[in-house]
CSV table of C-alpha atoms in Angstrom, one decimal:
chain,number,residue,atom,x,y,z
A,1,MET,CA,-5.0,113.6,28.0
A,2,SER,CA,-6.0,111.7,31.0
A,3,PHE,CA,-2.5,112.2,32.8
A,4,LEU,CA,-2.9,116.0,32.4
A,5,ARG,CA,-6.0,115.9,34.2
A,6,ARG,CA,-4.8,113.5,36.8
A,7,ALA,CA,-2.0,115.8,37.3
A,8,ALA,CA,-4.3,118.7,37.5
A,9,ALA,CA,-6.5,117.2,39.8
A,10,SER,CA,-3.6,116.4,42.2
A,11,PHE,CA,-2.1,119.9,42.1
A,12,LYS,CA,-5.4,121.1,43.0
A,13,SER,CA,-5.9,118.7,46.0
A,14,TYR,CA,-2.3,119.7,47.2
A,15,ALA,CA,-3.1,123.4,47.0
A,16,ALA,CA,-6.4,122.8,48.8
A,17,CYS,CA,-4.7,120.9,51.7
A,18,GLN,CA,-4.2,122.8,54.8
A,19,GLY,CA,-3.3,120.3,57.4
A,20,GLY,CA,0.4,121.6,58.1
A,21,THR,CA,-0.2,125.3,57.5
A,22,ILE,CA,-0.6,126.0,61.2
A,23,ALA,CA,2.5,124.2,61.9
A,24,LEU,CA,4.4,126.0,59.4
A,25,MET,CA,3.2,129.2,60.6
A,26,TYR,CA,4.2,128.4,64.1
A,27,ALA,CA,7.8,127.4,62.7
A,28,LEU,CA,8.1,130.7,61.1
A,29,ALA,CA,6.9,132.7,63.8
A,30,ALA,CA,9.2,130.9,66.4
A,31,VAL,CA,12.4,132.5,65.1
A,32,PRO,CA,11.6,136.2,65.9
A,33,MET,CA,9.6,135.2,69.0
A,34,PHE,CA,12.8,133.3,70.5
A,35,ALA,CA,15.0,136.4,69.4
A,36,ALA,CA,12.6,138.8,71.0
A,37,ALA,CA,12.9,136.6,74.4
A,38,GLY,CA,16.6,136.1,74.2
A,39,SER,CA,17.0,140.0,73.8
A,40,ALA,CA,15.1,140.4,76.7
A,41,VAL,CA,17.3,138.1,78.7
A,42,ASP,CA,20.5,140.1,77.4
A,43,TRP,CA,19.1,143.4,77.9
A,44,SER,CA,18.4,142.5,81.5
A,45,ARG,CA,21.7,141.3,82.2
A,46,ASN,CA,23.0,144.5,80.5
A,47,SER,CA,21.0,146.5,82.9
A,48,THR,CA,22.3,144.6,85.9
A,49,ALA,CA,25.8,145.0,84.7
A,50,ARG,CA,25.3,148.9,84.1
A,51,ALA,CA,23.8,149.3,87.7
A,52,ASN,CA,26.9,147.3,89.1
A,53,LEU,CA,29.5,149.2,87.3
A,54,SER,CA,27.7,152.5,88.1
A,55,SER,CA,27.6,151.7,92.0
A,56,ALA,CA,31.1,150.8,92.0
A,57,LEU,CA,32.2,154.0,90.1
A,58,ASP,CA,30.2,156.1,92.4
A,59,ALA,CA,31.7,154.5,95.7
A,60,ALA,CA,35.2,154.8,93.9
A,61,THR,CA,34.8,158.5,93.0
A,62,LEU,CA,33.2,159.3,96.3
A,63,ALA,CA,36.1,157.5,98.2
A,64,ALA,CA,38.7,159.5,96.3
A,65,ALA,CA,37.0,162.7,96.8
A,66,SER,CA,36.5,162.4,100.4
A,67,ALA,CA,40.0,161.5,101.3
A,68,GLU,CA,41.8,164.4,103.0
A,69,ASN,CA,45.1,165.4,102.9
A,70,LEU,CA,46.3,163.0,99.9
A,71,THR,CA,48.0,163.8,96.4
A,72,SER,CA,46.2,163.1,93.4
A,73,ALA,CA,48.1,160.0,92.8
A,74,GLN,CA,47.1,158.7,96.1
A,75,ARG,CA,43.4,159.8,95.4
A,76,ILE,CA,43.6,157.8,92.0
A,77,LYS,CA,45.2,154.8,93.9
A,78,ILE,CA,42.1,154.9,96.4
A,79,ALA,CA,39.8,155.1,93.8
A,80,GLU,CA,41.2,152.3,91.6
A,81,ALA,CA,41.2,149.9,94.9
A,82,MET,CA,37.7,150.8,95.6
A,83,PHE,CA,36.4,150.2,92.1
A,84,MET,CA,38.2,146.8,91.9
A,85,ALA,CA,36.8,145.7,95.1
A,86,ASN,CA,33.3,146.3,94.3
A,87,VAL,CA,33.2,145.0,90.5
A,88,ASP,CA,33.1,141.7,88.9
A,89,PRO,CA,36.5,141.1,87.2
A,90,GLU,CA,34.9,138.9,84.7
A,91,LEU,CA,33.2,142.0,83.1
A,92,GLY,CA,36.7,143.2,81.8
A,93,ALA,CA,35.8,146.8,82.6
A,94,LYS,CA,38.4,149.4,81.6
A,95,VAL,CA,38.4,152.4,84.2
A,96,SER,CA,40.4,155.5,84.3
A,97,PHE,CA,40.3,158.2,87.1
A,98,LYS,CA,41.8,161.9,86.9
A,99,ILE,CA,41.8,164.7,89.5
A,100,LYS,CA,41.2,167.9,87.5
A,101,ASP,CA,40.1,171.2,88.4
A,102,GLY,CA,38.9,170.2,91.9
A,103,PHE,CA,37.0,167.3,90.7
A,104,VAL,CA,37.6,163.5,90.6
A,105,GLU,CA,36.6,162.3,87.0
A,106,ALA,CA,36.0,158.8,86.3
A,107,GLU,CA,35.0,156.8,83.3
A,108,VAL,CA,34.3,153.1,82.8
A,109,ASP,CA,33.9,151.2,79.5
A,110,ALA,CA,32.9,147.4,79.4
A,111,ASP,CA,31.8,145.0,76.5
A,112,LEU,CA,29.1,142.6,78.0
A,113,PRO,CA,29.1,139.5,75.7
A,114,THR,CA,25.5,138.6,74.6
A,115,THR,CA,24.0,135.1,75.0
A,116,PHE,CA,20.9,134.8,72.9
A,117,MET,CA,21.4,138.2,70.7
A,118,LYS,CA,24.4,136.6,68.9
A,119,LEU,CA,21.9,134.6,67.1
A,120,VAL,CA,20.9,137.7,65.4
A,121,GLY,CA,24.1,139.3,65.0
A,122,PHE,CA,25.1,141.3,68.3
A,123,ASP,CA,27.9,139.7,69.8
A,124,ASP,CA,28.3,142.2,72.7
A,125,MET,CA,26.6,145.3,74.1
A,126,GLN,CA,28.8,148.3,75.2
A,127,ILE,CA,28.6,149.9,78.5
A,128,ASN,CA,30.1,153.4,78.9
A,129,ILE,CA,29.5,155.3,82.2
A,130,GLU,CA,31.0,158.7,83.2
A,131,ASN,CA,31.2,160.2,86.8
A,132,LYS,CA,32.3,163.6,88.4
A,133,VAL,CA,32.7,164.4,92.0
A,134,ASN,CA,33.7,167.6,93.6
A,135,LEU,CA,36.8,167.2,95.9
A,136,THR,CA,36.6,168.0,99.5
A,137,ASP,CA,39.4,170.0,101.1
């Protein structure tokens, strides 16, 4: 009988002990806090890449639209060259240009690999930008 009383007393003392509770709470809270901070870093990288791609696509479509006395194929070559000159090749962006109905139409797609968001299951962030500019005659 004394064994059961001692076991019950030991269990009560362990249950009442709170010395490591705060450390455990911080350890459990650290995971979502680091995931949120990492997501902010990856989102910032995505926003920067999106702005750079958008700027390069704007420059390319405006260069193609403002070129005078050129065929559609020549305008597309100018647009492709301008885009490639203004974008980081490591982004792996896929760009397409069309001359259609008096417009230069452009679209770029890129998959930006994540750094921190991989830890919560997101390997990349997709970027898609479309642009349409009137041709000048």
